[in-house]
mmCIF file of C-alpha atoms in Angstrom:
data_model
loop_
_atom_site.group_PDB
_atom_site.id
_atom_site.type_symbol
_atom_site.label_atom_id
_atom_site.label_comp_id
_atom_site.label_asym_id
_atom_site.label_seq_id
_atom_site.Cartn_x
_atom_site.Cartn_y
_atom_site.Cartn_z
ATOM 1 C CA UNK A 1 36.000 31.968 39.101
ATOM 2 C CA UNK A 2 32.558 31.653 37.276
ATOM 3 C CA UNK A 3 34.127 34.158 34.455
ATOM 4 C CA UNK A 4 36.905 31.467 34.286
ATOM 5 C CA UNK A 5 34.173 28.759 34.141
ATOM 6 C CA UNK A 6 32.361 30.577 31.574
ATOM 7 C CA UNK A 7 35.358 30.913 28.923
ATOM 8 C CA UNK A 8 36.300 26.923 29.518
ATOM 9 C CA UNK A 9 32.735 26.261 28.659
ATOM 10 C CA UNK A 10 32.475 28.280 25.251
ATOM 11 C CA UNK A 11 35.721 27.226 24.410
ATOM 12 C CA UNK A 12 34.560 23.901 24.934
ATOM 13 C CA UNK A 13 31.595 24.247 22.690
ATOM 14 C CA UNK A 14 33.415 25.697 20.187
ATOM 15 C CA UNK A 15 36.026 22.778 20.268
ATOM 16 C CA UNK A 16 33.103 19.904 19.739
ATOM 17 C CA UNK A 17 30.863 20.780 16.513
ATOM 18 C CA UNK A 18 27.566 20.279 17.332
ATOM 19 C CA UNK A 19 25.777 16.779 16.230
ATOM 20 C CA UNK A 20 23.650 19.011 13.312
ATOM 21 C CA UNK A 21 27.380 20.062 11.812
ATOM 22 C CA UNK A 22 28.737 16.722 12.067
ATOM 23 C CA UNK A 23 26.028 14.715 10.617
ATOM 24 C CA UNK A 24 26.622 13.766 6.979
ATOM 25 C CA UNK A 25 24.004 14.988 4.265
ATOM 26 C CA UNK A 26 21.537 12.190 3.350
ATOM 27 C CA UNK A 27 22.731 10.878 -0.014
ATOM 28 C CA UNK A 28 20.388 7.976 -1.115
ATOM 29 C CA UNK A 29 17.231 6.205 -0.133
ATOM 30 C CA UNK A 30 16.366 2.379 -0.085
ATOM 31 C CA UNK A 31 12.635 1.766 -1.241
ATOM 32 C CA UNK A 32 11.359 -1.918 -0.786
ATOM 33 C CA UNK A 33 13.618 -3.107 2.383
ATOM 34 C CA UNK A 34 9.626 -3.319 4.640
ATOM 35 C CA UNK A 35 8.921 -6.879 4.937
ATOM 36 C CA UNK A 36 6.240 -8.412 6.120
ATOM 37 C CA UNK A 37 6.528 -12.481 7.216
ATOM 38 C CA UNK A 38 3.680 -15.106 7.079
ATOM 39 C CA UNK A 39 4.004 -17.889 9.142
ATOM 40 C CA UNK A 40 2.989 -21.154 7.968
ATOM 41 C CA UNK A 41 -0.448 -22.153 8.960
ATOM 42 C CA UNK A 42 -1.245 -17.997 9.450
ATOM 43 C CA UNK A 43 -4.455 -16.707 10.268
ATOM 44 C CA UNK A 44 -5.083 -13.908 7.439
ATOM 45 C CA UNK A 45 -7.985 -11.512 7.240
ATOM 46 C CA UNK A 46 -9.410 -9.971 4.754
ATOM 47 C CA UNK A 47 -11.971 -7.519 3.072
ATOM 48 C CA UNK A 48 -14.803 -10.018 1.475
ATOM 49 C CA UNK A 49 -14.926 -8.146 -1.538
ATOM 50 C CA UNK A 50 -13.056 -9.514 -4.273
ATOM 51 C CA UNK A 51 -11.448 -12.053 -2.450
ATOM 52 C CA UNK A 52 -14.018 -14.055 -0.796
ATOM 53 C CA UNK A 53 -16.762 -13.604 -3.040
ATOM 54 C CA UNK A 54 -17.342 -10.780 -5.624
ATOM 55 C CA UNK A 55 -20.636 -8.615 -5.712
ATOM 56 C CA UNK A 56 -20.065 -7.713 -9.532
ATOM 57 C CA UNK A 57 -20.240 -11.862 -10.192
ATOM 58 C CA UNK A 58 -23.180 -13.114 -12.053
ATOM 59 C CA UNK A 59 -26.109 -14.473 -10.551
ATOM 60 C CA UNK A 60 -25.865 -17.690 -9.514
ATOM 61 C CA UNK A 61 -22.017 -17.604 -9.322
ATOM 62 C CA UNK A 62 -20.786 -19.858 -6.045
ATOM 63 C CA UNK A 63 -18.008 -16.950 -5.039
ATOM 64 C CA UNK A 64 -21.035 -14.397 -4.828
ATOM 65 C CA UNK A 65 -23.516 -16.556 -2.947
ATOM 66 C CA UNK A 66 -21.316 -18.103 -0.711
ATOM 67 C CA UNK A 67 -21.076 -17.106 2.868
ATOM 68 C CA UNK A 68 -18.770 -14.221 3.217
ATOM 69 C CA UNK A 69 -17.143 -14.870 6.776
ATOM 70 C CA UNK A 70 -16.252 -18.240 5.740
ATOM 71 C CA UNK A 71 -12.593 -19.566 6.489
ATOM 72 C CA UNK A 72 -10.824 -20.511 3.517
ATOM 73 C CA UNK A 73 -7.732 -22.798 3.135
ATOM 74 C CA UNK A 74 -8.361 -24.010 -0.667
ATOM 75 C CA UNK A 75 -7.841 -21.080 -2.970
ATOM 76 C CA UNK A 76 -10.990 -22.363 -5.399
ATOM 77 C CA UNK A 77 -12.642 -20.714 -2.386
ATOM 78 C CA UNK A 78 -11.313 -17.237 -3.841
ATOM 79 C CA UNK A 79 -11.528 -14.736 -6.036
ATOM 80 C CA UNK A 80 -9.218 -15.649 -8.945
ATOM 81 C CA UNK A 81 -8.195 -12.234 -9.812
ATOM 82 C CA UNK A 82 -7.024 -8.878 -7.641
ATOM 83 C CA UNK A 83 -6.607 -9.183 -4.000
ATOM 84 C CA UNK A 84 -7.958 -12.876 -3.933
ATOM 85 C CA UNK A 85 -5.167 -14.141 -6.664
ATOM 86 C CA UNK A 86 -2.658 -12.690 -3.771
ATOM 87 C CA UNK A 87 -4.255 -14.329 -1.180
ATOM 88 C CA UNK A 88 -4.461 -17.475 -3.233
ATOM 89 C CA UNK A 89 -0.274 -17.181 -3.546
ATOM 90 C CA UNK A 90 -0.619 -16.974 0.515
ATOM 91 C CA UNK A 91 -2.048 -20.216 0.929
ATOM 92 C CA UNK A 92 0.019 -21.839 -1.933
ATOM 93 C CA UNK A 93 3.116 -20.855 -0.245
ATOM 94 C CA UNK A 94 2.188 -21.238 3.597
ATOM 95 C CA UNK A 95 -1.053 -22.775 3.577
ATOM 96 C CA UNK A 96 -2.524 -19.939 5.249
ATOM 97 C CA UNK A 97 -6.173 -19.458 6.594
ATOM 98 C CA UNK A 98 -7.691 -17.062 4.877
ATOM 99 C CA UNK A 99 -10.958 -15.408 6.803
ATOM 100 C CA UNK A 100 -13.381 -12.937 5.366
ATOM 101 C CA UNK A 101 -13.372 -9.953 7.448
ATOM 102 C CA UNK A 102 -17.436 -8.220 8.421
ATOM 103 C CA UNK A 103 -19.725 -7.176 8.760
ATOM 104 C CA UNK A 104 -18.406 -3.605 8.650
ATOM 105 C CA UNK A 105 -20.939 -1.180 10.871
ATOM 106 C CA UNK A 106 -21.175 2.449 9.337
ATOM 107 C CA UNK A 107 -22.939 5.055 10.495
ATOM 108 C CA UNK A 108 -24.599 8.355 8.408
ATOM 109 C CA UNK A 109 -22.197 11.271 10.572
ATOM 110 C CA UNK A 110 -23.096 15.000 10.431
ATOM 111 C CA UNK A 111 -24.927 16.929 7.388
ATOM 112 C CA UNK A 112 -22.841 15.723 4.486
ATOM 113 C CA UNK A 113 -24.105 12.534 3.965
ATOM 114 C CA UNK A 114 -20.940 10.536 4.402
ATOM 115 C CA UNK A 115 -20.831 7.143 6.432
ATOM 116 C CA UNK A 116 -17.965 6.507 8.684
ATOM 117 C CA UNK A 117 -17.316 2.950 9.814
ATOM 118 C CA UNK A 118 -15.797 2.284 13.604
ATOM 119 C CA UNK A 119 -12.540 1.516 15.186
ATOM 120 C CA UNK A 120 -13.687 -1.215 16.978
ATOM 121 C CA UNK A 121 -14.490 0.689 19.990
ATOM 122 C CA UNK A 122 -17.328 2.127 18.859
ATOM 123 C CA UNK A 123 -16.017 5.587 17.455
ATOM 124 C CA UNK A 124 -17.311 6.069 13.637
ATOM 125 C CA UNK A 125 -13.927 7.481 12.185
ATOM 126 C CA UNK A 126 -12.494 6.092 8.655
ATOM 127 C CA UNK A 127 -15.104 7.281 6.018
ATOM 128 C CA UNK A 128 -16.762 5.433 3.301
ATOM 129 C CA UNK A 129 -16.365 5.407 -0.434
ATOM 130 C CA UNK A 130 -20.319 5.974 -1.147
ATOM 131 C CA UNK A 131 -20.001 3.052 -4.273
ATOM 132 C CA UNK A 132 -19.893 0.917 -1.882
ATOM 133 C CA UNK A 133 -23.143 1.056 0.057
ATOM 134 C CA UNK A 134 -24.419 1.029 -3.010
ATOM 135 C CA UNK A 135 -23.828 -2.773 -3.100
ATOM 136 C CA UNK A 136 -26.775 -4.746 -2.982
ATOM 137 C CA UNK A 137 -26.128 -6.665 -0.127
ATOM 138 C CA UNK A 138 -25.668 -3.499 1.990
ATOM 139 C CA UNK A 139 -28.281 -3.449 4.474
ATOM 140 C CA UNK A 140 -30.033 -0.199 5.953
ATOM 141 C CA UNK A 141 -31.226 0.721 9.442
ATOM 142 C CA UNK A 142 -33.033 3.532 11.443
ATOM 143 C CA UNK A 143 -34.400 5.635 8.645
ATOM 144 C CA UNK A 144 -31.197 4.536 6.419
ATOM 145 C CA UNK A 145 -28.641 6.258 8.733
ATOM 146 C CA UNK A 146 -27.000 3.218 9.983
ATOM 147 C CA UNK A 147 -25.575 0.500 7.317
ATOM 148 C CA UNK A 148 -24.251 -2.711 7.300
ATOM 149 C CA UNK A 149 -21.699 -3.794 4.982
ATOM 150 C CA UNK A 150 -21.763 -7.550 4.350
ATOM 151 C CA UNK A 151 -19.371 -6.900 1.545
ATOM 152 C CA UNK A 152 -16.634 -5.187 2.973
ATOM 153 C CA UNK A 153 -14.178 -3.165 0.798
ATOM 154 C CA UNK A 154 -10.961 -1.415 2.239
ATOM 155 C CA UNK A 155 -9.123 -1.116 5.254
ATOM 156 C CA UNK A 156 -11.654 1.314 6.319
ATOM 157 C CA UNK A 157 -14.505 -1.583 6.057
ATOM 158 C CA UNK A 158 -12.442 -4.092 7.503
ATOM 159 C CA UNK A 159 -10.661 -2.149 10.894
ATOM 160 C CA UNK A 160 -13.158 -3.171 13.500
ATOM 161 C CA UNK A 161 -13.873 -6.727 12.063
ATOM 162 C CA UNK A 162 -9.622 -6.977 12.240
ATOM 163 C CA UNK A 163 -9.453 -5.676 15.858
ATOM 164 C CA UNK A 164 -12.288 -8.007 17.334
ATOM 165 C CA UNK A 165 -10.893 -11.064 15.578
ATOM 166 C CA UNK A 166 -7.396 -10.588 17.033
ATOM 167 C CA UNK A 167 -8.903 -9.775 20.331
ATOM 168 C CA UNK A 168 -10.993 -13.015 20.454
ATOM 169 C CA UNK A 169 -8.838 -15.012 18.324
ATOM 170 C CA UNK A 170 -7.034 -18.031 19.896
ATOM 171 C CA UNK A 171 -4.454 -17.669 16.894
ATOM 172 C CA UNK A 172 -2.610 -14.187 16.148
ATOM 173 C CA UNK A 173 -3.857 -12.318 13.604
ATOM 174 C CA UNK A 174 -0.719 -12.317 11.096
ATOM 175 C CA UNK A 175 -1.825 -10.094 8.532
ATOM 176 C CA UNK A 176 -4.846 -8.738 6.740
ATOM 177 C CA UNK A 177 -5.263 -7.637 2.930
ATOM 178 C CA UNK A 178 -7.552 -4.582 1.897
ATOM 179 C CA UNK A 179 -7.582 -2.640 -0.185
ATOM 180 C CA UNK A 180 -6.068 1.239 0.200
ATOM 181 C CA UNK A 181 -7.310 3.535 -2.522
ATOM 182 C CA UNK A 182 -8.746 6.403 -0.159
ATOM 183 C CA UNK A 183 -6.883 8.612 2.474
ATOM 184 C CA UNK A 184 -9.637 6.966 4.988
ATOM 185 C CA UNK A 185 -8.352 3.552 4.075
ATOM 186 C CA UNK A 186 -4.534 4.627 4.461
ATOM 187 C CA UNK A 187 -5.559 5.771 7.761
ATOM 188 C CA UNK A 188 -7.376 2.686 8.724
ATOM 189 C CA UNK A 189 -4.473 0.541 7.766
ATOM 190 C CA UNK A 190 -2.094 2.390 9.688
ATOM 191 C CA UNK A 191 -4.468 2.655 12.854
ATOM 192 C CA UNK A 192 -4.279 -1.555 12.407
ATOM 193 C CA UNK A 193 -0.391 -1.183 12.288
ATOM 194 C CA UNK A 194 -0.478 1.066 15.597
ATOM 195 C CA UNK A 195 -2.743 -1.333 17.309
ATOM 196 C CA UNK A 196 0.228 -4.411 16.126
ATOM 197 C CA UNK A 197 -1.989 -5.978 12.771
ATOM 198 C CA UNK A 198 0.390 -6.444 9.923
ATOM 199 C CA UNK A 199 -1.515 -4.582 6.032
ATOM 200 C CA UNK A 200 -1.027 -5.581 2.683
ATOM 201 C CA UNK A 201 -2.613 -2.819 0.400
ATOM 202 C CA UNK A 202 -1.859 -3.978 -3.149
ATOM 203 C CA UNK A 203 -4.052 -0.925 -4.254
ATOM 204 C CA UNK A 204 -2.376 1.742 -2.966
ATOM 205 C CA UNK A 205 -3.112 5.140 -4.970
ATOM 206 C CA UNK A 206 -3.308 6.728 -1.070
ATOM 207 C CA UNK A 207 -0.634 4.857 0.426
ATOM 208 C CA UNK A 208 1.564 8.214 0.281
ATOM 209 C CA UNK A 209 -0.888 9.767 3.161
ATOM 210 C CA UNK A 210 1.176 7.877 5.485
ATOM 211 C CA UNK A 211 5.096 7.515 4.346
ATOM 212 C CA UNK A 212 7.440 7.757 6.780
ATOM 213 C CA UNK A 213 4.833 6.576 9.703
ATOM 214 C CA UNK A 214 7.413 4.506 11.754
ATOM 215 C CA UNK A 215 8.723 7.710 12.636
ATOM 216 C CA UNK A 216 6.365 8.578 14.717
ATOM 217 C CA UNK A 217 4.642 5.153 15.038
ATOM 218 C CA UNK A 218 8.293 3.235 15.834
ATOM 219 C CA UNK A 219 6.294 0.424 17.668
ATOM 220 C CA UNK A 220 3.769 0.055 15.031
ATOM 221 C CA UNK A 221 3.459 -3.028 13.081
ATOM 222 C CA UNK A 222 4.463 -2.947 9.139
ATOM 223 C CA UNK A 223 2.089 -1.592 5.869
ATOM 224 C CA UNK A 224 2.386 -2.894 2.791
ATOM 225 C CA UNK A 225 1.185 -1.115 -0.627
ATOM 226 C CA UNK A 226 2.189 -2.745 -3.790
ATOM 227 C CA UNK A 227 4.734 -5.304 -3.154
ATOM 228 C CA UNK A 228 5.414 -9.481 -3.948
ATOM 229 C CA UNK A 229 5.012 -12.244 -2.146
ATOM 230 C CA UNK A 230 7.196 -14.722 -2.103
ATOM 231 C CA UNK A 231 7.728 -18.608 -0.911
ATOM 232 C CA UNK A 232 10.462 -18.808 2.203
ATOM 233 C CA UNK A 233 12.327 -21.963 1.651
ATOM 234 C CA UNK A 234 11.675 -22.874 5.401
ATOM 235 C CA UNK A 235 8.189 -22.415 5.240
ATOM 236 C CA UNK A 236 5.731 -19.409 5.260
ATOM 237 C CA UNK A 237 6.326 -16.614 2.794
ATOM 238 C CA UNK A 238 7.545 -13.254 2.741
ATOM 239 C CA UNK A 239 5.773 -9.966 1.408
ATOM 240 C CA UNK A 240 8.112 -6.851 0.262
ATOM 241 C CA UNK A 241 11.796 -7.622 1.040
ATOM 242 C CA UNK A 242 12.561 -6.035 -2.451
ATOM 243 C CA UNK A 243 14.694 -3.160 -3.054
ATOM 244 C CA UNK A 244 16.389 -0.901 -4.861
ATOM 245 C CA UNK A 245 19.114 1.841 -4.590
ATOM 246 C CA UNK A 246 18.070 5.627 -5.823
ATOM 247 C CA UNK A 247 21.176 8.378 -5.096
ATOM 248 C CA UNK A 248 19.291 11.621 -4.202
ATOM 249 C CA UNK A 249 21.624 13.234 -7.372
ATOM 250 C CA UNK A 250 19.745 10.701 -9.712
ATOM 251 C CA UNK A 251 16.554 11.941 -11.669
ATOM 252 C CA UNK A 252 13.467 10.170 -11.061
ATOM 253 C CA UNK A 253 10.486 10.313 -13.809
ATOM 254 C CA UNK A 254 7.422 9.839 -12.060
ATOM 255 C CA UNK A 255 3.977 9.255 -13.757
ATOM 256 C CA UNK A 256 0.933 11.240 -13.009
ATOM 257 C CA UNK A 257 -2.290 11.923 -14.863
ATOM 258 C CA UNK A 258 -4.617 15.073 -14.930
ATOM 259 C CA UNK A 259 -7.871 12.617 -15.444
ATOM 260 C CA UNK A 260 -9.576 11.964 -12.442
ATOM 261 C CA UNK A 261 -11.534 8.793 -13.557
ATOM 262 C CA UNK A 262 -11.510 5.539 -13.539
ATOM 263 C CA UNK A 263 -8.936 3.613 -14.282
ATOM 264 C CA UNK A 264 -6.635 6.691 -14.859
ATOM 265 C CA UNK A 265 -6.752 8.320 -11.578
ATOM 266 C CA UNK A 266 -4.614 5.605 -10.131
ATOM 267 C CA UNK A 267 -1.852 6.964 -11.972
ATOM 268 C CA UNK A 268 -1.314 9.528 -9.347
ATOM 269 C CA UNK A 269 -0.070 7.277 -7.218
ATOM 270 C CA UNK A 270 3.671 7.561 -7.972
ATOM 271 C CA UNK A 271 3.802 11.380 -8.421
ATOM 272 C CA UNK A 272 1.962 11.664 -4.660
ATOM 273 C CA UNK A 273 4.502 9.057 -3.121
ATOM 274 C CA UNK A 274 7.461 10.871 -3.923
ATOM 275 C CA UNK A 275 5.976 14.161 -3.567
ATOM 276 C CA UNK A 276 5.191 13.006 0.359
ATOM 277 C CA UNK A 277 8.610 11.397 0.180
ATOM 278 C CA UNK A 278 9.911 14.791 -0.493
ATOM 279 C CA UNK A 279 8.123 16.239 2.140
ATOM 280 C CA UNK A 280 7.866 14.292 4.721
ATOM 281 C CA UNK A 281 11.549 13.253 4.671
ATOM 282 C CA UNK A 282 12.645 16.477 4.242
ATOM 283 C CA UNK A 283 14.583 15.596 0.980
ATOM 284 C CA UNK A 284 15.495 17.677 -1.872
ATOM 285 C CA UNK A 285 14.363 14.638 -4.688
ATOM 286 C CA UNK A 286 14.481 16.179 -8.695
ATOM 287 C CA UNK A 287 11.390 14.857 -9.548
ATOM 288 C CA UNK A 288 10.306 14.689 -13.610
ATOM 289 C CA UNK A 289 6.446 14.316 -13.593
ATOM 290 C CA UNK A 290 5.221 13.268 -16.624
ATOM 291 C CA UNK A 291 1.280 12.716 -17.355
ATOM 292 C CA UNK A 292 0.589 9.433 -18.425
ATOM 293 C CA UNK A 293 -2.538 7.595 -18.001
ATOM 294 C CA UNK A 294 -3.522 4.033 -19.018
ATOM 295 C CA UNK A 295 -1.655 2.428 -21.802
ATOM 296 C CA UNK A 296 0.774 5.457 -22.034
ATOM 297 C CA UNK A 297 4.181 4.448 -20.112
ATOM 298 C CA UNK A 298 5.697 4.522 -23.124
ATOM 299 C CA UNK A 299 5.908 8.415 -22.396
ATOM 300 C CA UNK A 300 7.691 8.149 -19.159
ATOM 301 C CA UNK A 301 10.125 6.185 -21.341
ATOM 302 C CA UNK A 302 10.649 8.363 -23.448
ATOM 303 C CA UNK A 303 11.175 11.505 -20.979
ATOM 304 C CA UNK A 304 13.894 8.876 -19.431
ATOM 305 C CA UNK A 305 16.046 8.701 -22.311
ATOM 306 C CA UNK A 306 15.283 12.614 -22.898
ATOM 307 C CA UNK A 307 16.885 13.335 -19.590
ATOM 308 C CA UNK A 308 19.052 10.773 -18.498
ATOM 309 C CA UNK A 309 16.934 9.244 -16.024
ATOM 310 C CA UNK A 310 17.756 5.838 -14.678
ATOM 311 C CA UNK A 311 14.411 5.724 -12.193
ATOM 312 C CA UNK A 312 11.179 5.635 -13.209
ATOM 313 C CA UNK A 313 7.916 5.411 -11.176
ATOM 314 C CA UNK A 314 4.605 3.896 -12.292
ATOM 315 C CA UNK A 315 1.506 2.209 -12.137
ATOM 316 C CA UNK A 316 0.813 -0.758 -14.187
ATOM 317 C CA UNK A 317 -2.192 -1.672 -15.345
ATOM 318 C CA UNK A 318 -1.823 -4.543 -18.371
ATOM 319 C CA UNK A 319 0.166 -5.662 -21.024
ATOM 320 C CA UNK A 320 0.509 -2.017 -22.748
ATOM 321 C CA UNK A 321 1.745 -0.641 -19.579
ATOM 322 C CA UNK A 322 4.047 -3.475 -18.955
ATOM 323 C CA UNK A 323 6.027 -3.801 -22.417
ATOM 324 C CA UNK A 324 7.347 -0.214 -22.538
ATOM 325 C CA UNK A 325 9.223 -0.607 -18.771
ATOM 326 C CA UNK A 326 10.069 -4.056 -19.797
ATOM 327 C CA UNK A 327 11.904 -3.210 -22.711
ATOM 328 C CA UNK A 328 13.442 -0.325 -20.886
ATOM 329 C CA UNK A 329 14.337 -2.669 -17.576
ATOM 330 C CA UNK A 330 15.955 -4.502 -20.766
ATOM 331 C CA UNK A 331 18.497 -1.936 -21.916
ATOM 332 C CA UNK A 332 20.567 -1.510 -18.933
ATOM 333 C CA UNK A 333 20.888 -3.196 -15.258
ATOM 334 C CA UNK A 334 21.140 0.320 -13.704
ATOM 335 C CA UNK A 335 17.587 1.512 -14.894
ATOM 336 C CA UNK A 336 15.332 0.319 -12.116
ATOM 337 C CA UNK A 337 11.041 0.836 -12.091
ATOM 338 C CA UNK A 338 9.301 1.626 -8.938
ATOM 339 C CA UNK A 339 5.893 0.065 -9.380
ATOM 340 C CA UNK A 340 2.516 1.769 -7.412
ATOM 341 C CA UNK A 341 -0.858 0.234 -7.455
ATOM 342 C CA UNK A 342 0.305 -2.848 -9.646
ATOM 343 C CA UNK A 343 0.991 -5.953 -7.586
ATOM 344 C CA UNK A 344 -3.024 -6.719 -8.020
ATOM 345 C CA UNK A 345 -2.411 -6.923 -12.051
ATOM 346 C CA UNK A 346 -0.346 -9.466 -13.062
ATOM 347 C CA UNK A 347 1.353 -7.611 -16.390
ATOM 348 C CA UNK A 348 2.564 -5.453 -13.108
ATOM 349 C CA UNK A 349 2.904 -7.685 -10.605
ATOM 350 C CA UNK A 350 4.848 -10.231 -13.154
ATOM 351 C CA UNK A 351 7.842 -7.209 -13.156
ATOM 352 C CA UNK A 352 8.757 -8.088 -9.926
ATOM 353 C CA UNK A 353 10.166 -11.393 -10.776
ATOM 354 C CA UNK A 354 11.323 -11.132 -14.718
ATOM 355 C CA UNK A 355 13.372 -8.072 -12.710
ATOM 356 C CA UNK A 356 13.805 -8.599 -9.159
ATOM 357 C CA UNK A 357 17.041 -6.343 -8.850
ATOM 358 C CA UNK A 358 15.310 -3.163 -10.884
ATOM 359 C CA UNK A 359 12.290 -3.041 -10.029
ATOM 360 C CA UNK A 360 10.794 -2.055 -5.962
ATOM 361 C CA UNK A 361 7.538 -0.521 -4.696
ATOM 362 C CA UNK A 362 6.605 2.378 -2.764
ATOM 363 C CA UNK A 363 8.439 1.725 0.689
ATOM 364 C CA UNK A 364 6.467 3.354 3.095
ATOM 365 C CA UNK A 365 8.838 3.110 5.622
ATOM 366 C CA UNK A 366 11.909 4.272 2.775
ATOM 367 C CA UNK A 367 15.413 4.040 4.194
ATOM 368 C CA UNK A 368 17.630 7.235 3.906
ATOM 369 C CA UNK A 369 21.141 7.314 4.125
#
C-alpha cells in the first residue's frame, strides 16, 4: 500500500509544475507609481535647515535669526529655494503646517570621531555629516563630545525630533521633508517609514541604500526621493504618483561621474539606483553608464542616440542640464528621463510637468511585472 501511495504522489508532483516553473519571467518595471498624500490642513515636519531658516544667510537676514521650531503656515516664513520652495508648494496647495524639526542630540561614539544622533529612544545610531556641526549655531557639551544641533540637516538630524512630535502631537504627523544625501540619512528615513512617518527626500544621491524596502518593511509607511508635488482637486496634494513604463529588453543610459566633489558627486545617484535595482530585485537590467558631471547631459544624449536607448537616467542640476533632456524628451513620446536628486532645482524639477508622461523618479518601491 505505501509503495502504491508513493507512485500516486510523484506522479502527482510531476503532473502539477511547481509555482517557480509556472511563474512568468519579470518583463518590465513601473518607477514613480509611490505616492505619498497630504491632507489639507497637514501637520509637516521638517529639517530647519534650508527651509526654516538658512545658516549660510547673511547677517541680519530674518530666515536666519528667526526661531527655528517655529510653525509656519505663510510660505514668506521659508526658505525660497531647495527643500523650503517644496514646502512652500505644500502649503500653497493644502495649506499645510509646516514645523521646524530640533534640536537634534548627537553624541561623539567610539575612537573615530564621528557623531551619531538618536532614534528617539535614546540609542545614538544614524551618523553625522561632520559639515554640519560645523555650523555656528551648533552647540558643544562635556568636553565637546555631546552636540546640539539647532540647525538640523537630514533625516538623520531630524529622526528623534519626528518621533517625539508624533508621539505628543494631538495632530498626525503626515509627512516630514529632509534631506537624504548620506547612507545614514537613507537609513533614518526609512527607520521613520517603519515606525509609520511618511519622507520626502528631494536630495536623494543615497536613496538607492534602501530600494525595494517594502519588501521586507510591507507595513512601513512610504519614502520619497526626487519626486513632484502636486494640487488634488479635492483638496490636499499629492507627492510622486508619476510613472513611467521601462521593458527589461530596453537599454537604459544612466549617468555617473568619477569626481567625488561637490556638486558632481550627486551624479552618482542614477548609476547607484539602478545598480541596487539590479540587485536587489534580482533583475538582469542592460545598463549604459556614462560619466557625466555638471553641465554635461548632453553626453548621455548622445550615447542614447549611439545605442538606441529610449531611457535615460539623470540628475539635474540647472538650465545646462535641463536643455539637452528637454530637447531629447522633444524628439519622440517613447523616450522617457528618470530624474535623481533634481526635484529641489527647478530647471529639474520643471521636467516633471513640461513632460509628465516621460519623465519619473527613482521609485523606491519600483513595480515589476
Amino acid at each position: 500500500m505505501r509503495k502504491w501511495m508513493l507512485v500516486l504522489a510523484l506522479a502527482a508532483a510531476l503532473m502539477i509544475p511547481s509555482a517557480a516553473m509556472s511563474a512568468p519571467a519579470p518583463k518590465e518595471i513601473i518607477l514613480g507609481k509611490s505616492k505619498i498624500i497630504v491632507p489639507p490642513g497637514a501637520l509637516v515636519g521638517a529639517q530647519v535647515d534650508r527651509v526654516t531658516r538658512d545658516t549660510t544667510l547673511p547677517d541680519g537676514s530674518d530666515l536666519k535669526n528667526a526661531y527655528p521650531f517655529r510653525v509656519v503656515t505663510d510660505k514668506s516664513g521659508l526658505v525660497t529655494y531647495m527643500e523650503g520652495r517644496l514646502a512652500g508648494q505644500l502649503i500653497d496647495y493644502a495649506k499645510v503646517q509646516v514645523v521646524g524639526l530640533g534640536p537634534a542630540y548627537a553624541k561623539l561614539v567610539g575612537e573615530t570621531g564621528d557623531f551619531y544622533t538618536e532614534d528617539g529612544a535614546g540609542n545614538f545610531k544614524f551618523r553625522v555629516d561632520p559639515s554640519k556641526l560645523n555650523y555656528s549655531s551648533v552647540l558643544y557639551a562635556d568636553k565637546r563630545s555631546f552636540a546640539v544641533m539647532i540647525d538640523t540637516h537630514g533625516f538623520n538630524a531630524v529622526a528623534a525630533p519626528a518621533i517625539h512630535l508624533a508621539q505628543l502631537s494631538k495632530k498626525k504627523l503626515s509627512l516630514v521633508i529632509a534631506c537624504m544625501d548620506l547612507p545614514s540619512k537613507a537609513e533614518a528615513a526609512l527607520f521613520l517609514a517603519q515606525n509609520g512617518i511618511n519622507c520626502y527626500g528631494p536630495c536623494d544621491l543615497f536613496g538607492s541604500q534602501i530600494v525595494g524596502y517594502k519588501k521586507d518593511n510591507p507595513n512601513a509607511a512610504t519614502v520619497l526621493g526626487t519626486a513632484p508635488i502636486r494640487k488634488l482637486k479635492k483638496g490636499g496634494a499629492v507627492i510622486g504618483n508619476q510613472s513611467v513604463r521601462i521593458a527589461l529588453a530596453e537599454e537604459i543610459v544612466v549617468q555617473k561621474t568619477d569626481n567625488a566633489k561637490y556638486p558632481d558627486q550627486y551624479c552618482d545617484a542614477p548609476y547607484n539606483y539602478f545598480r541596487a535595482v539590479q540587485e536587489k530585485l534580482g533583475l538582469a537590467l542592460k545598463l549604459t553608464p556614462v560619466v557625466a558631471t555638471i553641465g554635461q547631459t548632453d553626453k548621455l544624449v548622445a550615447k542614447a542616440k549611439e545605442v538606441g536607448a529610449q531611457v535615460i537616467g539623470v540628475r539635474v542640476l540647472n538650465e545646462k542640464d535641463a536643455a539637452p533632456i528637454a530637447a531629447w524628451l522633444k524628439e519622440n513620446p517613447k523616450n522617457r528621463a528618470i530624474l535623481f536628486h533634481s526635484a529641489a532645482y527647478e530647471p529639474g524639477y520643471d521636467l516633471f510637468f513640461q513632460f509628465p508622461k516621460q519623465t519619473s523618479f527613482g521609485d523606491l518601491n519600483p513595480q515589476v511585472l
